[in-house]
């Protein structure tokens, strides 16, 4: 198969997935805030997408090993498209909760298949760069998504309709590529319990790598769902919010590929230590300037440049630490920890906004980054044997 075509299709799929997620989080947060729904309930609702990811995760490895990458991508894509198209049908807290839940299942299926495929076909010397490109397109989509908030002034259904149409057009490109099966050890069971056994093995080898997608999940979800609520309550207008939020993804765009290439050259661990401590510093500063539009824009931009690559670098670091036959399980655990962060971020962020004053929302993020930095300092690397 033409590898360039394959990679192009995969990054287009993850790009439109980022766009749909970037649109969904702030759009629903703003609609519910205007309807008088509390910030804690708003955060709980945002978690539904990631609950879907968590519940489906243990069951994803077996169909991937049996049917290959392409069927999972097709299933995930069509689930997301249909769910997005149903949002305008009925405006209800619990109906939208269910739709977000199914989008979580669809998005996770798509991400798991594309992400595992990318890590499997990327040689170690180019892994950081390839996964950075993959992450770059997700960030690009996620950056453009929140700009759809301006369409709320025209019609509440418009963002959902446009996103579902764009997703359908992108999904159709998957028919251009041929299916492949992941590398696997024939002695390993493809059952649910076999997956759990591999989870245990993978966690023992590369536990620290999973803290990085967890960190990105907290950042992505809380900045996109909690921050609009915090900003509106602080007197920052909707136009400013729609510009500040994409600044994080914009910063990620600037640094993602350079950081991926630097990690290929100097080592994933060194680059991760630098960006985590830098992110801690930036979000501490964001707490200090939390009522300044210009200050927050700069902090979001710098924060994106520093820690916007934690997901892609975390995947690369995980792939460095694991043998190839454990990559599907490793990628699943990356998604699970990303989901845990994405659930915890809006919930605890919503509680902080509800009950505490000032920039404490940003201090919560900076403390998390410092703890992950310390964990990485303490972690002892063991490079994998060819197979386990």
mmCIF file of C-alpha atoms in Angstrom:
data_model
loop_
_atom_site.group_PDB
_atom_site.id
_atom_site.type_symbol
_atom_site.label_atom_id
_atom_site.label_comp_id
_atom_site.label_asym_id
_atom_site.label_seq_id
_atom_site.Cartn_x
_atom_site.Cartn_y
_atom_site.Cartn_z
ATOM 1 C CA UNK A 1 0.000 0.000 0.000
ATOM 2 C CA UNK A 2 1.104 3.583 -0.679
ATOM 3 C CA UNK A 3 2.233 4.671 2.810
ATOM 4 C CA UNK A 4 1.893 8.385 2.005
ATOM 5 C CA UNK A 5 -1.753 7.899 1.011
ATOM 6 C CA UNK A 6 -2.377 5.830 4.135
ATOM 7 C CA UNK A 7 -0.868 8.443 6.452
ATOM 8 C CA UNK A 8 -2.727 11.241 4.617
ATOM 9 C CA UNK A 9 -6.099 9.539 5.110
ATOM 10 C CA UNK A 10 -5.372 8.771 8.776
ATOM 11 C CA UNK A 11 -4.365 12.335 9.611
ATOM 12 C CA UNK A 12 -7.402 13.738 7.770
ATOM 13 C CA UNK A 13 -9.638 11.485 9.859
ATOM 14 C CA UNK A 14 -8.052 12.585 13.122
ATOM 15 C CA UNK A 15 -8.193 16.215 11.971
ATOM 16 C CA UNK A 16 -11.965 16.197 11.476
ATOM 17 C CA UNK A 17 -12.324 14.289 14.753
ATOM 18 C CA UNK A 18 -10.418 17.074 16.515
ATOM 19 C CA UNK A 19 -12.662 19.630 14.808
ATOM 20 C CA UNK A 20 -15.839 17.911 16.018
ATOM 21 C CA UNK A 21 -14.550 17.634 19.596
ATOM 22 C CA UNK A 22 -13.258 21.211 19.570
ATOM 23 C CA UNK A 23 -16.666 22.392 18.387
ATOM 24 C CA UNK A 24 -18.718 20.238 20.753
ATOM 25 C CA UNK A 25 -17.141 21.141 24.117
ATOM 26 C CA UNK A 26 -17.514 24.944 24.077
ATOM 27 C CA UNK A 27 -20.758 24.970 22.051
ATOM 28 C CA UNK A 28 -22.664 22.833 24.550
ATOM 29 C CA UNK A 29 -20.982 24.536 27.529
ATOM 30 C CA UNK A 30 -22.156 27.952 26.284
ATOM 31 C CA UNK A 31 -25.685 26.747 25.423
ATOM 32 C CA UNK A 32 -26.097 25.204 28.889
ATOM 33 C CA UNK A 33 -24.574 28.232 30.657
ATOM 34 C CA UNK A 34 -27.052 30.503 28.862
ATOM 35 C CA UNK A 35 -29.849 28.124 29.905
ATOM 36 C CA UNK A 36 -28.832 28.525 33.573
ATOM 37 C CA UNK A 37 -27.354 25.038 34.077
ATOM 38 C CA UNK A 38 -24.694 24.991 36.826
ATOM 39 C CA UNK A 39 -20.992 24.702 35.965
ATOM 40 C CA UNK A 40 -20.696 21.395 37.848
ATOM 41 C CA UNK A 41 -23.571 19.863 35.830
ATOM 42 C CA UNK A 42 -22.038 21.370 32.701
ATOM 43 C CA UNK A 43 -18.773 19.601 33.527
ATOM 44 C CA UNK A 44 -20.609 16.351 34.270
ATOM 45 C CA UNK A 45 -22.308 16.522 30.869
ATOM 46 C CA UNK A 46 -18.943 17.019 29.127
ATOM 47 C CA UNK A 47 -17.730 13.831 30.805
ATOM 48 C CA UNK A 48 -20.305 11.709 28.933
ATOM 49 C CA UNK A 49 -18.099 11.579 25.831
ATOM 50 C CA UNK A 50 -15.219 10.168 27.868
ATOM 51 C CA UNK A 51 -17.448 7.740 29.789
ATOM 52 C CA UNK A 52 -18.223 6.219 26.386
ATOM 53 C CA UNK A 53 -14.507 5.927 25.675
ATOM 54 C CA UNK A 54 -13.832 4.269 29.034
ATOM 55 C CA UNK A 55 -16.625 1.717 28.749
ATOM 56 C CA UNK A 56 -15.736 0.596 25.222
ATOM 57 C CA UNK A 57 -11.942 0.505 25.712
ATOM 58 C CA UNK A 58 -11.507 -3.021 27.163
ATOM 59 C CA UNK A 59 -13.437 -4.476 24.217
ATOM 60 C CA UNK A 60 -11.542 -2.767 21.364
ATOM 61 C CA UNK A 61 -8.389 -4.866 21.087
ATOM 62 C CA UNK A 62 -10.113 -8.134 20.099
ATOM 63 C CA UNK A 63 -11.972 -6.745 17.028
ATOM 64 C CA UNK A 64 -8.822 -4.887 15.933
ATOM 65 C CA UNK A 65 -6.773 -8.095 16.028
ATOM 66 C CA UNK A 66 -9.548 -10.051 14.271
ATOM 67 C CA UNK A 67 -10.803 -7.604 11.614
ATOM 68 C CA UNK A 68 -7.973 -5.066 11.207
ATOM 69 C CA UNK A 69 -7.793 -1.288 11.231
ATOM 70 C CA UNK A 70 -10.133 -0.174 8.438
ATOM 71 C CA UNK A 71 -13.437 -1.688 9.690
ATOM 72 C CA UNK A 72 -12.933 -0.028 13.086
ATOM 73 C CA UNK A 73 -12.254 3.355 11.461
ATOM 74 C CA UNK A 74 -15.408 3.037 9.330
ATOM 75 C CA UNK A 75 -17.541 2.075 12.328
ATOM 76 C CA UNK A 76 -16.151 4.888 14.480
ATOM 77 C CA UNK A 77 -16.623 7.508 11.786
ATOM 78 C CA UNK A 78 -20.236 6.684 10.963
ATOM 79 C CA UNK A 79 -21.164 6.581 14.679
ATOM 80 C CA UNK A 80 -19.819 10.120 15.150
ATOM 81 C CA UNK A 81 -21.531 11.427 11.992
ATOM 82 C CA UNK A 82 -24.974 10.064 12.911
ATOM 83 C CA UNK A 83 -24.694 11.324 16.498
ATOM 84 C CA UNK A 84 -23.731 14.843 15.401
ATOM 85 C CA UNK A 85 -26.620 14.938 12.929
ATOM 86 C CA UNK A 86 -29.113 14.074 15.705
ATOM 87 C CA UNK A 87 -28.264 17.017 18.021
ATOM 88 C CA UNK A 88 -30.703 19.453 16.305
ATOM 89 C CA UNK A 89 -33.547 16.894 16.489
ATOM 90 C CA UNK A 90 -34.275 17.333 20.229
ATOM 91 C CA UNK A 91 -32.720 19.710 22.742
ATOM 92 C CA UNK A 92 -32.622 17.776 25.998
ATOM 93 C CA UNK A 93 -29.945 17.461 28.714
ATOM 94 C CA UNK A 94 -30.135 13.648 28.786
ATOM 95 C CA UNK A 95 -30.650 13.129 25.036
ATOM 96 C CA UNK A 96 -27.543 15.206 24.357
ATOM 97 C CA UNK A 97 -25.770 13.271 27.115
ATOM 98 C CA UNK A 98 -26.522 10.034 25.239
ATOM 99 C CA UNK A 99 -25.362 11.506 21.914
ATOM 100 C CA UNK A 100 -22.092 12.627 23.487
ATOM 101 C CA UNK A 101 -21.708 9.120 24.925
ATOM 102 C CA UNK A 102 -22.003 7.564 21.434
ATOM 103 C CA UNK A 103 -19.637 10.173 19.992
ATOM 104 C CA UNK A 104 -17.166 9.036 22.663
ATOM 105 C CA UNK A 105 -17.496 5.431 21.484
ATOM 106 C CA UNK A 106 -17.151 6.412 17.820
ATOM 107 C CA UNK A 107 -14.263 8.803 18.372
ATOM 108 C CA UNK A 108 -12.387 6.299 20.489
ATOM 109 C CA UNK A 109 -12.817 3.514 17.945
ATOM 110 C CA UNK A 110 -11.508 5.829 15.222
ATOM 111 C CA UNK A 111 -8.624 7.159 17.320
ATOM 112 C CA UNK A 112 -7.555 3.760 18.605
ATOM 113 C CA UNK A 113 -7.380 2.285 15.111
ATOM 114 C CA UNK A 114 -5.616 5.253 13.468
ATOM 115 C CA UNK A 115 -3.255 5.812 16.387
ATOM 116 C CA UNK A 116 -2.206 2.161 16.596
ATOM 117 C CA UNK A 117 -1.750 2.014 12.812
ATOM 118 C CA UNK A 118 0.523 5.091 12.870
ATOM 119 C CA UNK A 119 2.682 3.776 15.740
ATOM 120 C CA UNK A 120 2.943 0.344 14.077
ATOM 121 C CA UNK A 121 4.187 1.631 10.689
ATOM 122 C CA UNK A 122 6.537 4.317 12.079
ATOM 123 C CA UNK A 123 10.238 3.416 12.530
ATOM 124 C CA UNK A 124 11.707 4.469 15.881
ATOM 125 C CA UNK A 125 13.904 7.195 14.346
ATOM 126 C CA UNK A 126 10.851 8.902 12.785
ATOM 127 C CA UNK A 127 8.204 7.968 15.345
ATOM 128 C CA UNK A 128 8.217 11.305 17.151
ATOM 129 C CA UNK A 129 7.851 13.221 13.902
ATOM 130 C CA UNK A 130 5.092 10.997 12.460
ATOM 131 C CA UNK A 131 3.010 11.008 15.616
ATOM 132 C CA UNK A 132 3.616 14.762 15.938
ATOM 133 C CA UNK A 133 2.100 15.226 12.453
ATOM 134 C CA UNK A 134 -0.837 13.058 13.541
ATOM 135 C CA UNK A 135 -1.238 15.138 16.687
ATOM 136 C CA UNK A 136 -0.776 18.358 14.723
ATOM 137 C CA UNK A 137 -3.831 17.660 12.586
ATOM 138 C CA UNK A 138 -5.899 16.807 15.651
ATOM 139 C CA UNK A 139 -4.799 20.094 17.241
ATOM 140 C CA UNK A 140 -5.515 21.988 14.027
ATOM 141 C CA UNK A 141 -9.045 20.597 13.988
ATOM 142 C CA UNK A 142 -9.436 21.274 17.698
ATOM 143 C CA UNK A 143 -8.263 24.867 17.216
ATOM 144 C CA UNK A 144 -10.757 25.593 14.429
ATOM 145 C CA UNK A 145 -13.672 23.854 16.197
ATOM 146 C CA UNK A 146 -14.316 26.540 18.865
ATOM 147 C CA UNK A 147 -14.624 29.203 16.144
ATOM 148 C CA UNK A 148 -18.017 27.611 15.430
ATOM 149 C CA UNK A 149 -19.309 29.262 18.625
ATOM 150 C CA UNK A 150 -19.977 32.409 16.567
ATOM 151 C CA UNK A 151 -22.616 30.450 14.598
ATOM 152 C CA UNK A 152 -24.714 30.232 17.780
ATOM 153 C CA UNK A 153 -25.708 33.839 17.134
ATOM 154 C CA UNK A 154 -27.328 32.674 13.855
ATOM 155 C CA UNK A 155 -28.823 29.304 14.806
ATOM 156 C CA UNK A 156 -28.064 26.750 17.546
ATOM 157 C CA UNK A 157 -28.346 23.821 15.096
ATOM 158 C CA UNK A 158 -25.905 25.210 12.524
ATOM 159 C CA UNK A 159 -22.604 24.062 14.170
ATOM 160 C CA UNK A 160 -23.892 20.477 14.456
ATOM 161 C CA UNK A 161 -25.175 20.346 10.868
ATOM 162 C CA UNK A 162 -21.949 21.750 9.341
ATOM 163 C CA UNK A 163 -19.724 19.455 11.427
ATOM 164 C CA UNK A 164 -21.698 16.313 10.515
ATOM 165 C CA UNK A 165 -21.467 17.140 6.775
ATOM 166 C CA UNK A 166 -17.698 17.791 6.960
ATOM 167 C CA UNK A 167 -17.232 14.558 8.926
ATOM 168 C CA UNK A 168 -19.142 12.572 6.295
ATOM 169 C CA UNK A 169 -17.017 13.947 3.432
ATOM 170 C CA UNK A 170 -13.789 13.093 5.288
ATOM 171 C CA UNK A 171 -15.035 9.647 6.348
ATOM 172 C CA UNK A 172 -15.517 8.672 2.694
ATOM 173 C CA UNK A 173 -11.732 8.912 2.063
ATOM 174 C CA UNK A 174 -11.244 5.744 4.144
ATOM 175 C CA UNK A 175 -12.483 3.716 1.153
ATOM 176 C CA UNK A 176 -9.250 4.727 -0.664
ATOM 177 C CA UNK A 177 -7.045 2.605 1.620
ATOM 178 C CA UNK A 178 -6.642 -1.160 2.087
ATOM 179 C CA UNK A 179 -7.167 -2.963 5.364
ATOM 180 C CA UNK A 180 -4.263 -4.330 7.450
ATOM 181 C CA UNK A 181 -4.011 -6.445 10.589
ATOM 182 C CA UNK A 182 -1.786 -5.466 13.549
ATOM 183 C CA UNK A 183 1.312 -7.486 14.431
ATOM 184 C CA UNK A 184 0.515 -10.048 17.112
ATOM 185 C CA UNK A 185 1.903 -13.012 18.986
ATOM 186 C CA UNK A 186 -0.104 -16.107 17.985
ATOM 187 C CA UNK A 187 0.284 -17.517 21.510
ATOM 188 C CA UNK A 188 -1.612 -14.548 23.000
ATOM 189 C CA UNK A 189 -5.350 -14.745 23.639
ATOM 190 C CA UNK A 190 -7.588 -12.187 21.897
ATOM 191 C CA UNK A 191 -10.263 -12.552 24.595
ATOM 192 C CA UNK A 192 -11.326 -9.865 27.060
ATOM 193 C CA UNK A 193 -9.215 -11.506 29.781
ATOM 194 C CA UNK A 194 -6.246 -11.660 27.411
ATOM 195 C CA UNK A 195 -6.570 -7.911 26.947
ATOM 196 C CA UNK A 196 -6.654 -7.378 30.734
ATOM 197 C CA UNK A 197 -3.531 -9.517 31.105
ATOM 198 C CA UNK A 198 -1.720 -7.376 28.521
ATOM 199 C CA UNK A 199 -2.945 -4.240 30.299
ATOM 200 C CA UNK A 200 -1.190 -5.435 33.460
ATOM 201 C CA UNK A 201 2.035 -6.188 31.580
ATOM 202 C CA UNK A 202 1.988 -2.858 29.735
ATOM 203 C CA UNK A 203 1.247 -0.884 32.925
ATOM 204 C CA UNK A 204 4.215 -2.446 34.661
ATOM 205 C CA UNK A 205 6.584 -1.482 31.830
ATOM 206 C CA UNK A 206 5.332 1.982 30.824
ATOM 207 C CA UNK A 207 3.050 3.388 33.553
ATOM 208 C CA UNK A 208 4.575 6.865 33.455
ATOM 209 C CA UNK A 209 3.851 7.266 29.726
ATOM 210 C CA UNK A 210 0.107 7.029 30.442
ATOM 211 C CA UNK A 211 0.223 10.079 32.722
ATOM 212 C CA UNK A 212 0.928 12.188 29.625
ATOM 213 C CA UNK A 213 -2.339 11.478 27.728
ATOM 214 C CA UNK A 214 -4.074 11.860 31.111
ATOM 215 C CA UNK A 215 -2.532 15.324 31.396
ATOM 216 C CA UNK A 216 -3.587 16.244 27.865
ATOM 217 C CA UNK A 217 -7.127 15.012 28.570
ATOM 218 C CA UNK A 218 -7.390 17.315 31.603
ATOM 219 C CA UNK A 219 -5.992 20.267 29.651
ATOM 220 C CA UNK A 220 -8.078 19.783 26.523
ATOM 221 C CA UNK A 221 -11.425 19.190 28.200
ATOM 222 C CA UNK A 222 -11.154 21.688 31.043
ATOM 223 C CA UNK A 223 -9.817 24.523 28.894
ATOM 224 C CA UNK A 224 -12.579 23.973 26.340
ATOM 225 C CA UNK A 225 -15.532 23.282 28.646
ATOM 226 C CA UNK A 226 -14.678 24.959 31.996
ATOM 227 C CA UNK A 227 -12.884 28.023 30.713
ATOM 228 C CA UNK A 228 -15.877 29.443 28.739
ATOM 229 C CA UNK A 229 -17.926 29.311 31.960
ATOM 230 C CA UNK A 230 -15.102 30.881 34.018
ATOM 231 C CA UNK A 231 -14.584 33.575 31.373
ATOM 232 C CA UNK A 232 -18.266 34.510 31.014
ATOM 233 C CA UNK A 233 -18.609 34.785 34.807
ATOM 234 C CA UNK A 234 -15.478 36.954 34.901
ATOM 235 C CA UNK A 235 -16.958 39.416 32.428
ATOM 236 C CA UNK A 236 -14.960 38.263 29.381
ATOM 237 C CA UNK A 237 -17.214 38.436 26.309
ATOM 238 C CA UNK A 238 -18.001 35.579 23.920
ATOM 239 C CA UNK A 239 -15.870 36.999 21.092
ATOM 240 C CA UNK A 240 -12.782 37.051 23.341
ATOM 241 C CA UNK A 241 -13.523 33.492 24.539
ATOM 242 C CA UNK A 242 -13.718 32.253 20.927
ATOM 243 C CA UNK A 243 -10.227 33.699 20.338
ATOM 244 C CA UNK A 244 -8.537 32.703 23.620
ATOM 245 C CA UNK A 245 -9.501 29.001 23.495
ATOM 246 C CA UNK A 246 -7.984 28.327 20.028
ATOM 247 C CA UNK A 247 -4.740 29.996 21.166
ATOM 248 C CA UNK A 248 -3.839 26.805 23.073
ATOM 249 C CA UNK A 249 -4.212 24.669 19.943
ATOM 250 C CA UNK A 250 -2.464 27.398 17.944
ATOM 251 C CA UNK A 251 0.547 27.146 20.243
ATOM 252 C CA UNK A 252 0.479 23.379 19.791
ATOM 253 C CA UNK A 253 0.571 23.811 16.011
ATOM 254 C CA UNK A 254 3.716 25.912 16.246
ATOM 255 C CA UNK A 255 5.668 23.478 18.408
ATOM 256 C CA UNK A 256 4.271 19.986 17.803
ATOM 257 C CA UNK A 257 6.488 18.874 14.902
ATOM 258 C CA UNK A 258 9.662 20.615 16.203
ATOM 259 C CA UNK A 259 9.174 18.955 19.611
ATOM 260 C CA UNK A 260 8.543 15.577 17.962
ATOM 261 C CA UNK A 261 11.756 15.889 15.939
ATOM 262 C CA UNK A 262 13.714 17.088 18.971
ATOM 263 C CA UNK A 263 12.455 14.069 20.926
ATOM 264 C CA UNK A 264 13.686 11.777 18.115
ATOM 265 C CA UNK A 265 17.115 13.382 18.363
ATOM 266 C CA UNK A 266 17.619 14.043 22.083
ATOM 267 C CA UNK A 267 15.261 11.534 23.664
ATOM 268 C CA UNK A 268 11.600 11.661 24.634
ATOM 269 C CA UNK A 269 12.261 11.880 28.382
ATOM 270 C CA UNK A 270 14.455 15.010 28.236
ATOM 271 C CA UNK A 271 12.000 16.927 26.072
ATOM 272 C CA UNK A 272 9.056 15.867 28.241
ATOM 273 C CA UNK A 273 10.757 17.085 31.427
ATOM 274 C CA UNK A 274 11.401 20.484 29.843
ATOM 275 C CA UNK A 275 7.860 20.998 28.559
ATOM 276 C CA UNK A 276 6.139 19.785 31.741
ATOM 277 C CA UNK A 277 8.036 22.206 33.972
ATOM 278 C CA UNK A 278 7.497 25.016 31.466
ATOM 279 C CA UNK A 279 3.763 24.245 31.417
ATOM 280 C CA UNK A 280 3.658 24.377 35.222
ATOM 281 C CA UNK A 281 5.194 27.862 35.081
ATOM 282 C CA UNK A 282 2.852 29.135 32.340
ATOM 283 C CA UNK A 283 -0.399 28.003 34.011
ATOM 284 C CA UNK A 284 0.724 29.380 37.367
ATOM 285 C CA UNK A 285 1.117 32.705 35.561
ATOM 286 C CA UNK A 286 -2.346 32.247 33.968
ATOM 287 C CA UNK A 287 -3.827 32.065 37.468
ATOM 288 C CA UNK A 288 -2.192 35.400 38.313
ATOM 289 C CA UNK A 289 -3.520 37.175 35.169
ATOM 290 C CA UNK A 290 -6.839 35.297 35.046
ATOM 291 C CA UNK A 291 -8.953 38.426 34.423
ATOM 292 C CA UNK A 292 -6.815 39.830 31.597
ATOM 293 C CA UNK A 293 -7.866 38.923 28.035
ATOM 294 C CA UNK A 294 -4.405 39.670 26.606
ATOM 295 C CA UNK A 295 -2.668 37.878 29.499
ATOM 296 C CA UNK A 296 -4.823 34.770 29.084
ATOM 297 C CA UNK A 297 -4.346 34.746 25.307
ATOM 298 C CA UNK A 298 -0.551 34.794 25.765
ATOM 299 C CA UNK A 299 -0.685 32.095 28.473
ATOM 300 C CA UNK A 300 -2.913 29.851 26.352
ATOM 301 C CA UNK A 301 -0.557 30.296 23.385
ATOM 302 C CA UNK A 302 2.566 29.536 25.465
ATOM 303 C CA UNK A 303 0.779 26.699 27.262
ATOM 304 C CA UNK A 304 -0.082 25.110 23.912
ATOM 305 C CA UNK A 305 3.517 25.430 22.767
ATOM 306 C CA UNK A 306 4.769 23.745 25.951
ATOM 307 C CA UNK A 307 2.250 21.057 26.898
ATOM 308 C CA UNK A 308 -0.011 20.802 23.842
ATOM 309 C CA UNK A 309 2.194 17.934 22.628
ATOM 310 C CA UNK A 310 1.886 15.804 25.781
ATOM 311 C CA UNK A 311 -0.509 13.388 24.052
ATOM 312 C CA UNK A 312 1.583 12.768 20.922
ATOM 313 C CA UNK A 313 4.865 12.659 22.866
ATOM 314 C CA UNK A 314 3.229 10.349 25.400
ATOM 315 C CA UNK A 315 2.236 7.927 22.635
ATOM 316 C CA UNK A 316 5.747 8.085 21.173
ATOM 317 C CA UNK A 317 7.285 7.475 24.613
ATOM 318 C CA UNK A 318 4.922 4.549 25.213
ATOM 319 C CA UNK A 319 5.886 3.045 21.834
ATOM 320 C CA UNK A 320 9.587 3.430 22.733
ATOM 321 C CA UNK A 321 9.105 1.495 25.962
ATOM 322 C CA UNK A 322 6.942 -1.362 24.620
ATOM 323 C CA UNK A 323 7.560 -4.219 22.149
ATOM 324 C CA UNK A 324 5.482 -4.066 18.946
ATOM 325 C CA UNK A 325 3.076 -6.867 19.892
ATOM 326 C CA UNK A 326 1.955 -4.867 22.954
ATOM 327 C CA UNK A 327 1.301 -1.643 21.035
ATOM 328 C CA UNK A 328 -2.494 -2.192 20.688
ATOM 329 C CA UNK A 329 -2.819 -2.641 24.465
ATOM 330 C CA UNK A 330 -0.516 0.330 25.049
ATOM 331 C CA UNK A 331 -2.559 2.554 22.750
ATOM 332 C CA UNK A 332 -5.750 1.450 24.487
ATOM 333 C CA UNK A 333 -4.333 2.406 27.863
ATOM 334 C CA UNK A 334 -3.283 5.782 26.446
ATOM 335 C CA UNK A 335 -6.915 6.323 25.434
ATOM 336 C CA UNK A 336 -8.219 5.137 28.804
ATOM 337 C CA UNK A 337 -5.964 7.531 30.716
ATOM 338 C CA UNK A 338 -6.831 10.326 28.281
ATOM 339 C CA UNK A 339 -10.496 9.633 29.040
ATOM 340 C CA UNK A 340 -9.932 9.622 32.803
ATOM 341 C CA UNK A 341 -8.250 13.006 32.513
ATOM 342 C CA UNK A 342 -11.004 14.288 30.260
ATOM 343 C CA UNK A 343 -13.677 13.188 32.756
ATOM 344 C CA UNK A 344 -11.850 14.471 35.832
ATOM 345 C CA UNK A 345 -10.794 17.786 34.273
ATOM 346 C CA UNK A 346 -14.272 19.309 33.632
ATOM 347 C CA UNK A 347 -15.725 17.874 36.847
ATOM 348 C CA UNK A 348 -13.077 19.179 39.242
ATOM 349 C CA UNK A 349 -12.622 22.338 37.189
ATOM 350 C CA UNK A 350 -16.369 22.973 37.477
ATOM 351 C CA UNK A 351 -16.243 22.493 41.264
ATOM 352 C CA UNK A 352 -13.321 24.932 41.564
ATOM 353 C CA UNK A 353 -15.171 27.568 39.498
ATOM 354 C CA UNK A 354 -18.356 27.000 41.535
ATOM 355 C CA UNK A 355 -16.868 27.222 45.021
ATOM 356 C CA UNK A 356 -13.495 29.019 44.796
ATOM 357 C CA UNK A 357 -12.575 32.476 43.567
ATOM 358 C CA UNK A 358 -9.932 33.956 41.248
ATOM 359 C CA UNK A 359 -7.465 31.926 39.235
ATOM 360 C CA UNK A 360 -7.701 28.699 41.244
ATOM 361 C CA UNK A 361 -8.946 26.909 38.101
ATOM 362 C CA UNK A 362 -5.529 27.469 36.491
ATOM 363 C CA UNK A 363 -3.620 26.579 39.683
ATOM 364 C CA UNK A 364 -5.327 23.173 39.612
ATOM 365 C CA UNK A 365 -3.778 22.587 36.167
ATOM 366 C CA UNK A 366 -0.314 23.823 37.179
ATOM 367 C CA UNK A 367 -0.195 21.541 40.248
ATOM 368 C CA UNK A 368 -1.106 18.542 38.072
ATOM 369 C CA UNK A 369 1.722 19.365 35.630
ATOM 370 C CA UNK A 370 4.205 19.604 38.507
ATOM 371 C CA UNK A 371 3.148 16.180 39.870
ATOM 372 C CA UNK A 372 3.560 14.532 36.434
ATOM 373 C CA UNK A 373 6.983 16.200 36.103
ATOM 374 C CA UNK A 374 8.050 14.692 39.447
ATOM 375 C CA UNK A 375 6.736 11.250 38.413
ATOM 376 C CA UNK A 376 8.807 11.339 35.213
ATOM 377 C CA UNK A 377 11.920 12.358 37.172
ATOM 378 C CA UNK A 378 11.469 9.318 39.445
ATOM 379 C CA UNK A 379 10.682 6.838 36.635
ATOM 380 C CA UNK A 380 13.417 4.357 35.664
ATOM 381 C CA UNK A 381 13.452 3.534 31.952
ATOM 382 C CA UNK A 382 13.819 -0.011 30.640
ATOM 383 C CA UNK A 383 14.073 -0.296 26.848
ATOM 384 C CA UNK A 384 12.104 -3.264 25.465
ATOM 385 C CA UNK A 385 13.408 -6.537 24.160
ATOM 386 C CA UNK A 386 12.374 -7.295 20.550
ATOM 387 C CA UNK A 387 9.291 -9.125 21.833
ATOM 388 C CA UNK A 388 7.635 -10.108 25.104
#
